[in-house]
CSV table of C-alpha atoms (C1' of nucleotides) in Angstrom, one decimal:
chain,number,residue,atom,x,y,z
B,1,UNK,CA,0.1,-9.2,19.2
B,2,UNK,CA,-0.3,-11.6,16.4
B,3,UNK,CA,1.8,-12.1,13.2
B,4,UNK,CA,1.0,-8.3,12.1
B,5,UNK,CA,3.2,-7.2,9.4
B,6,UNK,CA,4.7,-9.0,6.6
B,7,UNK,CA,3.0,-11.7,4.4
B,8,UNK,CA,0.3,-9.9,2.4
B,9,UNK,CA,0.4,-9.2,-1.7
B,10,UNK,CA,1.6,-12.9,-2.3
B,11,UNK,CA,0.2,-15.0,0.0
B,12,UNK,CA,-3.0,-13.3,0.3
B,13,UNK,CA,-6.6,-14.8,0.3
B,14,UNK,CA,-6.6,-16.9,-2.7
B,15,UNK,CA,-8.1,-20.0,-0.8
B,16,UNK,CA,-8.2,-18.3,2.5
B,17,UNK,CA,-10.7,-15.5,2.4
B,18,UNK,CA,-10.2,-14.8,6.2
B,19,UNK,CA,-6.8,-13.3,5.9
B,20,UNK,CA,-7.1,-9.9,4.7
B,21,UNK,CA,-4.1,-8.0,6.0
B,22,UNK,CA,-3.6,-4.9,4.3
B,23,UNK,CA,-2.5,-2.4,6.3
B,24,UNK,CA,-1.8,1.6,6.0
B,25,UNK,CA,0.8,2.3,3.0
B,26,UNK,CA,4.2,3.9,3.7
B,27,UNK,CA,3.4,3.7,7.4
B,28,UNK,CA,7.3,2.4,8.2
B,29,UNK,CA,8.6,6.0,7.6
B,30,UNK,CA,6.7,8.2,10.6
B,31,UNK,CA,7.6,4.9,12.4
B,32,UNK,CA,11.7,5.7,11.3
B,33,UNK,CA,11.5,9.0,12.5
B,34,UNK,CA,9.5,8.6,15.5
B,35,UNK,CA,11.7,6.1,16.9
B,36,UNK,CA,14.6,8.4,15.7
B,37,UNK,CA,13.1,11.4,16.9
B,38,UNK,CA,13.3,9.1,20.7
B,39,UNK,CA,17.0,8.6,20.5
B,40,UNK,CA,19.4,8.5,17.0
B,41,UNK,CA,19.6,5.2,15.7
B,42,UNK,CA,21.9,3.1,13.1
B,43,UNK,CA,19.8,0.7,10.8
B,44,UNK,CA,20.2,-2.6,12.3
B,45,UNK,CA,19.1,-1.3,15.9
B,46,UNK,CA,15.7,0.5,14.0
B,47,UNK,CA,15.3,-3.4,12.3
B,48,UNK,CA,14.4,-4.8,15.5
B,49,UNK,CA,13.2,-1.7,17.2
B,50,UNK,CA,10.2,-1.6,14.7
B,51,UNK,CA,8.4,-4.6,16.3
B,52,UNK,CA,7.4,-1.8,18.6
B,53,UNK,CA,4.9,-0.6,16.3
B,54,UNK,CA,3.7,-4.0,15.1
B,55,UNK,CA,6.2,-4.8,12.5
B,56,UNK,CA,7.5,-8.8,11.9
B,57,UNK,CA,10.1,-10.5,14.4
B,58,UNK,CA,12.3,-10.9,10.8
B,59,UNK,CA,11.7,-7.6,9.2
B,60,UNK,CA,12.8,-6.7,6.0
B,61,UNK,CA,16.4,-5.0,6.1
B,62,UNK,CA,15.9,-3.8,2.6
B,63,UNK,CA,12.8,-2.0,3.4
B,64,UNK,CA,14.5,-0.4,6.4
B,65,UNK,CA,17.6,0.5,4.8
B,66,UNK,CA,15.8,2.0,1.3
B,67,UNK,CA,13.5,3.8,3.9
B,68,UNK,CA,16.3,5.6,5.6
B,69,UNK,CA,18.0,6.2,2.3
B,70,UNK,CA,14.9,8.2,0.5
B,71,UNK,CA,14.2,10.0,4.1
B,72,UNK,CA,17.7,11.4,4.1
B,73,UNK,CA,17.9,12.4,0.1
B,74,UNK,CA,14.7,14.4,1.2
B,75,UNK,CA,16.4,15.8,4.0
B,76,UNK,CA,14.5,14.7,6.7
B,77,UNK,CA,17.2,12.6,8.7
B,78,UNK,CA,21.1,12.9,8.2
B,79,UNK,CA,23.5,10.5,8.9
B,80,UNK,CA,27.5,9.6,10.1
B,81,UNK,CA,29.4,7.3,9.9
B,82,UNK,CA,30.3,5.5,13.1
B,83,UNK,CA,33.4,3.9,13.8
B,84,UNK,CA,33.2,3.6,17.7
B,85,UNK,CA,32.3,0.9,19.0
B,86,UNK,CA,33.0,-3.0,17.5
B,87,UNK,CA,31.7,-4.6,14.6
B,88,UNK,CA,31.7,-3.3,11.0
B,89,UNK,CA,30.9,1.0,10.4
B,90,UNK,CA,27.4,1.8,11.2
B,91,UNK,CA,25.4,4.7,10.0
B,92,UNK,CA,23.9,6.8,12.7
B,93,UNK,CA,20.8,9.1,11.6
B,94,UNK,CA,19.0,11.6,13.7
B,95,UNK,CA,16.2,13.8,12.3
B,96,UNK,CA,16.5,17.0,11.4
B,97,UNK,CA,14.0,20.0,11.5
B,98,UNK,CA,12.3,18.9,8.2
B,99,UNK,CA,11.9,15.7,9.1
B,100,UNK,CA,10.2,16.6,12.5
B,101,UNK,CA,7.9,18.7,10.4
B,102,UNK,CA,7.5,15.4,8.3
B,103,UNK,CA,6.1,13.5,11.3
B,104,UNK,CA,4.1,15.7,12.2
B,105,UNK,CA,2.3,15.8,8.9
B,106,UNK,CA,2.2,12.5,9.5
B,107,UNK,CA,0.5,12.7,12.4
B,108,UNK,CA,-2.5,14.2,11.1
B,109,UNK,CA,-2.6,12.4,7.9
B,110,UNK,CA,-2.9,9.3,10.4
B,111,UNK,CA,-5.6,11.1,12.5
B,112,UNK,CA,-7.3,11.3,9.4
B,113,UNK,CA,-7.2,7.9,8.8
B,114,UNK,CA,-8.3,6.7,12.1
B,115,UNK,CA,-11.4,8.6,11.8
B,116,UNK,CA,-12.2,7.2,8.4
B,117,UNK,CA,-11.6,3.7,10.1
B,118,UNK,CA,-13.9,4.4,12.7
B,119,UNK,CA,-16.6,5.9,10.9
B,120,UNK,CA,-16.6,2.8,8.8
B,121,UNK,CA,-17.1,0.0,11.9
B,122,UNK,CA,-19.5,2.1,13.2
B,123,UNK,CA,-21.4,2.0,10.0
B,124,UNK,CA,-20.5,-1.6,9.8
B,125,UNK,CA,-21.9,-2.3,13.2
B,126,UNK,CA,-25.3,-0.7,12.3
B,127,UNK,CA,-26.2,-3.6,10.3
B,128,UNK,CA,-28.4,-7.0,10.8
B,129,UNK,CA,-26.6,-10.1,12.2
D,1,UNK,CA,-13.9,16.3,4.4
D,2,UNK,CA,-10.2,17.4,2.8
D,3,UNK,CA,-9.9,16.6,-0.6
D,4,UNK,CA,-9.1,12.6,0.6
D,5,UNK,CA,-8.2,9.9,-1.4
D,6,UNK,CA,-7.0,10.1,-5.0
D,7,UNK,CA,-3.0,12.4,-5.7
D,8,UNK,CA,-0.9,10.2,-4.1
D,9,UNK,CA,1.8,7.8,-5.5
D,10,UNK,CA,2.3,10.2,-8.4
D,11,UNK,CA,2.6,13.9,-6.9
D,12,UNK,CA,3.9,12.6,-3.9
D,13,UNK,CA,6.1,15.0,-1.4
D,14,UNK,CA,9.1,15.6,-3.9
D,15,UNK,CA,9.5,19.3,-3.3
D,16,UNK,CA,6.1,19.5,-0.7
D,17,UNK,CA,7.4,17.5,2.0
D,18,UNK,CA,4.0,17.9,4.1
D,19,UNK,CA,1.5,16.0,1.6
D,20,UNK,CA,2.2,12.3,2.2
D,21,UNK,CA,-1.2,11.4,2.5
D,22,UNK,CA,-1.0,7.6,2.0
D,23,UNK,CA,-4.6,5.3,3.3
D,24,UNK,CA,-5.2,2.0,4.3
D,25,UNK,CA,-4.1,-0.2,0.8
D,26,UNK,CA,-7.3,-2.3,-0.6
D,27,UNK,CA,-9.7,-0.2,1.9
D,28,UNK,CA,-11.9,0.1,-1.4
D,29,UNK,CA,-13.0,-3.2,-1.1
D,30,UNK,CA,-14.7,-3.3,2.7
D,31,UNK,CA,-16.3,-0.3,0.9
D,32,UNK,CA,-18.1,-2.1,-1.8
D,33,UNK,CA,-19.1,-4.7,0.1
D,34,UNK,CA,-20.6,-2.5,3.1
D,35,UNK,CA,-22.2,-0.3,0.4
D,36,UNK,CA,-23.6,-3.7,-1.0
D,37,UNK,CA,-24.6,-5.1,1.8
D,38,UNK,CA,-27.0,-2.3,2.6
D,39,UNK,CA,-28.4,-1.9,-0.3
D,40,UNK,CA,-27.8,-4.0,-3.8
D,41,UNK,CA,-26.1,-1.6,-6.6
D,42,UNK,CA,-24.5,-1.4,-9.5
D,43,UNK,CA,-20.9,-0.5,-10.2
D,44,UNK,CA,-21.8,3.4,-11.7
D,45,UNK,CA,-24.0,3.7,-8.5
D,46,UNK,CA,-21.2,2.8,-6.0
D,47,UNK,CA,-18.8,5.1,-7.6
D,48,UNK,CA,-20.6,7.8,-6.4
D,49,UNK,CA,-21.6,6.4,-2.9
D,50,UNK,CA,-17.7,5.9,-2.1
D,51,UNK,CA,-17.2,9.3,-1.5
D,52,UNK,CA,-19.5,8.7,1.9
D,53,UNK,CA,-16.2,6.8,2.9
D,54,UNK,CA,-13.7,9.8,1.7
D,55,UNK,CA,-13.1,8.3,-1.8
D,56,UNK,CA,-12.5,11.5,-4.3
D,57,UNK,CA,-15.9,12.7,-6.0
D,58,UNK,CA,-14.2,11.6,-9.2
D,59,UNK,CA,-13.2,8.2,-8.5
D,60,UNK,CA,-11.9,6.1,-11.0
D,61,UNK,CA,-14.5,3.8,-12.0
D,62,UNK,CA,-11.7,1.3,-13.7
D,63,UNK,CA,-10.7,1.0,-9.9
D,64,UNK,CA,-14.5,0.4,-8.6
D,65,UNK,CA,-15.3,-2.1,-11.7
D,66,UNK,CA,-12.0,-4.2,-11.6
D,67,UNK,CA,-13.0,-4.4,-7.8
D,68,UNK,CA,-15.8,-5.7,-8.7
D,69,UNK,CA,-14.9,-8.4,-11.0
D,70,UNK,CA,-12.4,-9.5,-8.4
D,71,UNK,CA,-14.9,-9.7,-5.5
D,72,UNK,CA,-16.7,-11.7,-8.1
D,73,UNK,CA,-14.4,-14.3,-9.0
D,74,UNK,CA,-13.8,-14.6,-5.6
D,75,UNK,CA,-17.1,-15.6,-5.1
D,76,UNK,CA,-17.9,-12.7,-2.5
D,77,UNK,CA,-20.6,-10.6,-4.3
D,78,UNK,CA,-22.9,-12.0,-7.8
D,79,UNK,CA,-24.0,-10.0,-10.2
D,80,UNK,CA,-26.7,-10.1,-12.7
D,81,UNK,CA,-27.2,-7.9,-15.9
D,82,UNK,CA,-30.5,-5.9,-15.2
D,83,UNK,CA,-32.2,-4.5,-18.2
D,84,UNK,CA,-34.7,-3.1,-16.4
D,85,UNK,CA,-34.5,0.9,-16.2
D,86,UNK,CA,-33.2,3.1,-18.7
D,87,UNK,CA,-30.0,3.9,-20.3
D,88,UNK,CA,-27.7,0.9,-21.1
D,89,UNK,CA,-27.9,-2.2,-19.4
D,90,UNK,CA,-26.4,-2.2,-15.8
D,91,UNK,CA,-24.6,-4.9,-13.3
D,92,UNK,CA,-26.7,-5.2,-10.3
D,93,UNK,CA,-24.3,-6.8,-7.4
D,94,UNK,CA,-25.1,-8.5,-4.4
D,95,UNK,CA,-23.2,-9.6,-1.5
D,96,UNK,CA,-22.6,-13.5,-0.9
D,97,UNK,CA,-22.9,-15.4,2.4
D,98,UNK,CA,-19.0,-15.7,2.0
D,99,UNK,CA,-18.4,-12.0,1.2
D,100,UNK,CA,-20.4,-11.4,4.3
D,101,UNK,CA,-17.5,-13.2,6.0
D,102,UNK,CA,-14.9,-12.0,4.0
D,103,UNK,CA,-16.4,-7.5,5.4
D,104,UNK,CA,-16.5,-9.3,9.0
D,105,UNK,CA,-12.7,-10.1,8.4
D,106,UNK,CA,-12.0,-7.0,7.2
D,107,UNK,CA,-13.6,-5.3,10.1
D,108,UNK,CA,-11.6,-7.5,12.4
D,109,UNK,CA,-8.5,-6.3,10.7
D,110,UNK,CA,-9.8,-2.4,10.2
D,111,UNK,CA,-10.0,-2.6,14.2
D,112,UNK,CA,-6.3,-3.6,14.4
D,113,UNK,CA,-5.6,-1.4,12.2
D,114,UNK,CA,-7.3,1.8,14.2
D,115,UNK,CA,-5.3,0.0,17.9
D,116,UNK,CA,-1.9,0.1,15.7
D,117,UNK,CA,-2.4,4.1,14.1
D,118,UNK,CA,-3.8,4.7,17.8
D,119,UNK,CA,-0.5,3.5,20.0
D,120,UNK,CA,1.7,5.6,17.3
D,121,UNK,CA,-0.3,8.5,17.8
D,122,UNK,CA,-0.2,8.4,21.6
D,123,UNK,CA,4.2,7.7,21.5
D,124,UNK,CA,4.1,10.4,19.4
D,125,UNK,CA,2.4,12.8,21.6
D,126,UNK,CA,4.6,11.8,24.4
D,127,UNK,CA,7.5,14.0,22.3
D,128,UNK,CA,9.1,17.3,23.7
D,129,UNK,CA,7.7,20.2,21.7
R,1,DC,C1',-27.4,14.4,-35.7
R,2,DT,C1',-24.6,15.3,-32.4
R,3,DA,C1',-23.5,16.4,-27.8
R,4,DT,C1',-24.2,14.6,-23.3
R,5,DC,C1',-25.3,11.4,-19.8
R,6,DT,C1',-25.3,6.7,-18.2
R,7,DA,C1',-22.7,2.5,-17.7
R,8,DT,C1',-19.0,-0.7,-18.2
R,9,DG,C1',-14.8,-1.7,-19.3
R,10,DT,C1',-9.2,-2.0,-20.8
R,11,DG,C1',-4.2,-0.3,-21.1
R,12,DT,C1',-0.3,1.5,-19.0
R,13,DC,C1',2.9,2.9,-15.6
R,14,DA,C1',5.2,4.1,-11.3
R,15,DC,C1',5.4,3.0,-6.5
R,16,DC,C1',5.5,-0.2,-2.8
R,17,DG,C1',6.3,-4.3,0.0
R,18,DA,C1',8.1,-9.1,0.1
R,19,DC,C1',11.7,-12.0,-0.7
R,20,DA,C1',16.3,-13.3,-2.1
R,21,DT,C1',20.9,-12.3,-2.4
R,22,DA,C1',25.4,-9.8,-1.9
R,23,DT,C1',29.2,-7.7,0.7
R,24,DA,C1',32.2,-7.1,4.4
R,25,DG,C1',34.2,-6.3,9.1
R,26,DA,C1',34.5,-8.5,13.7
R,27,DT,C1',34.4,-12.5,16.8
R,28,DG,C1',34.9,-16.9,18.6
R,29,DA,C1',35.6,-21.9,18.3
R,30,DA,C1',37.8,-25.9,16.2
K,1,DT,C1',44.4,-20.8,10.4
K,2,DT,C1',40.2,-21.5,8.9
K,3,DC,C1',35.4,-21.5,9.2
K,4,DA,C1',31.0,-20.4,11.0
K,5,DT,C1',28.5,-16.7,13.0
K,6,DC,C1',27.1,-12.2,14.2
K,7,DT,C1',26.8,-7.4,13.0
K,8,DA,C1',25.7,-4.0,9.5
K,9,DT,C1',24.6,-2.1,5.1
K,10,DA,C1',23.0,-2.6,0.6
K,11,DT,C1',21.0,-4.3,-4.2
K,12,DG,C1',18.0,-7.2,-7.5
K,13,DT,C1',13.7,-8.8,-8.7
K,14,DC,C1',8.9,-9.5,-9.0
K,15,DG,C1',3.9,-9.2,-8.3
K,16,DG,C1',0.1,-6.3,-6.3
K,17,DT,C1',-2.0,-1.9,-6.1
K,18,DG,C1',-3.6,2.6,-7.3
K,19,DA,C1',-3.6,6.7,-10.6
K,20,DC,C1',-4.5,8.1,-15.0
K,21,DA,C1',-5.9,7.8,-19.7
K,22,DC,C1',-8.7,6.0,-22.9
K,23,DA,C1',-12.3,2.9,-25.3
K,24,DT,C1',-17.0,1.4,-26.1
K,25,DA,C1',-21.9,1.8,-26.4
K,26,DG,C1',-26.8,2.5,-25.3
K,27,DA,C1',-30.1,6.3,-24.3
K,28,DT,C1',-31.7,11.1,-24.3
K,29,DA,C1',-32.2,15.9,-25.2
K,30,DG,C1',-31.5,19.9,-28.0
DNA sequence: CTATCTATGTGTCACCGACATATAGATGAA
DNA sequence: TTCATCTATATGTCGGTGACACATAGATAG
């Protein structure tokens, strides 16, 4: 997989016209609750899980953490603390009903987008070299 | 097609957890230049032609013509003010050599893009009921 | 003559992602 | 003991983007 994710908005195709990467907005949240949804999580384990869905080697904490933060004030995760194991308190989040409903809206909205996507190579391919 | 594109941002899920219907970010601008590509147009023509590619049947047109200035100074499409017809006078765009390029990127990306949605949609599916 | 259509533009604002920075507990080495 | 490092969570800031409102003006029809 190549450098997907990150570095886009400020170092984008001033000089280098090749490197459009614009990807689909918001798309880190049905990643959250997906990989939630697999097995509950604390923040710094979903960091370096993400790459799994083509997210940067050094992802953004911040984004993670906000992320997780807005998806439980709309009550689709909830979280503990967790004082177990070692190393400083860690929040763990699972998702609840809502936010499995969540997903799957997300699911279709995605669907929907795939199908835009591909309607748009194919028209795309249809043209002369 | 669903009423795509356009009421997002703004209205988003506060209390209606099931609309996030977020798109690709900057997917407007493939659009111009495949619509170009075919056939030479001006900006109030293109608005309309979007909605081939799910954009809302009232798209902004500050959106389409700020596009349009960009793809300019970028050197991907010229324009020249055509007099011709009737009404007021009207930008007639065309696409560049390097625009040509820069839709052939974008295509590259859109397919990573599609690969990327595709893999999250298939883990997904892979879920217990 | 004025309402409407065609056509091109600007102003503003909230949201989002990228990047930098802050805080603090735990661990291990010097 | 002190200091660097790792784990873990969190905030500050800034530019890019899209949504929405509004402005301008030529042409046309009633």
């Amino acid at each position: 997989m190549c450098s997907h994710y990150k570095d886009h908005h400020h170092t984008r195709g001033r000089s280098c016209m090749a490197c459009s990467d614009y990807r689909m907005e918001r798309f880190i949240e049905p990643c959250l609750l997906l990989l939630l949804l697999e097995k509950p999580a604390h923040g710094y384990d979903l960091i370096t899980r993400l790459r799994e869905f083509g997210f940067a080697e050094d992802q953004d904490p911040g984004m993670v953490y906000r992320n997780l933060r807005r998806l439980e004030e709309q009550g689709a995760i909830a979280s503990e603390w967790d004082t177990s194991g070692t190393g400083p308190a860690r929040r763990l989040y699972e998702v609840t009903d809502e936010g499995r409903d969540l997903l799957n809206a997300w699911a279709d909205n995605i669907k929907l987008n795939i199908e835009t996507l591909q309607s748009f190579l194919e028209r795309h391919q249809t043209l002369d070299p």
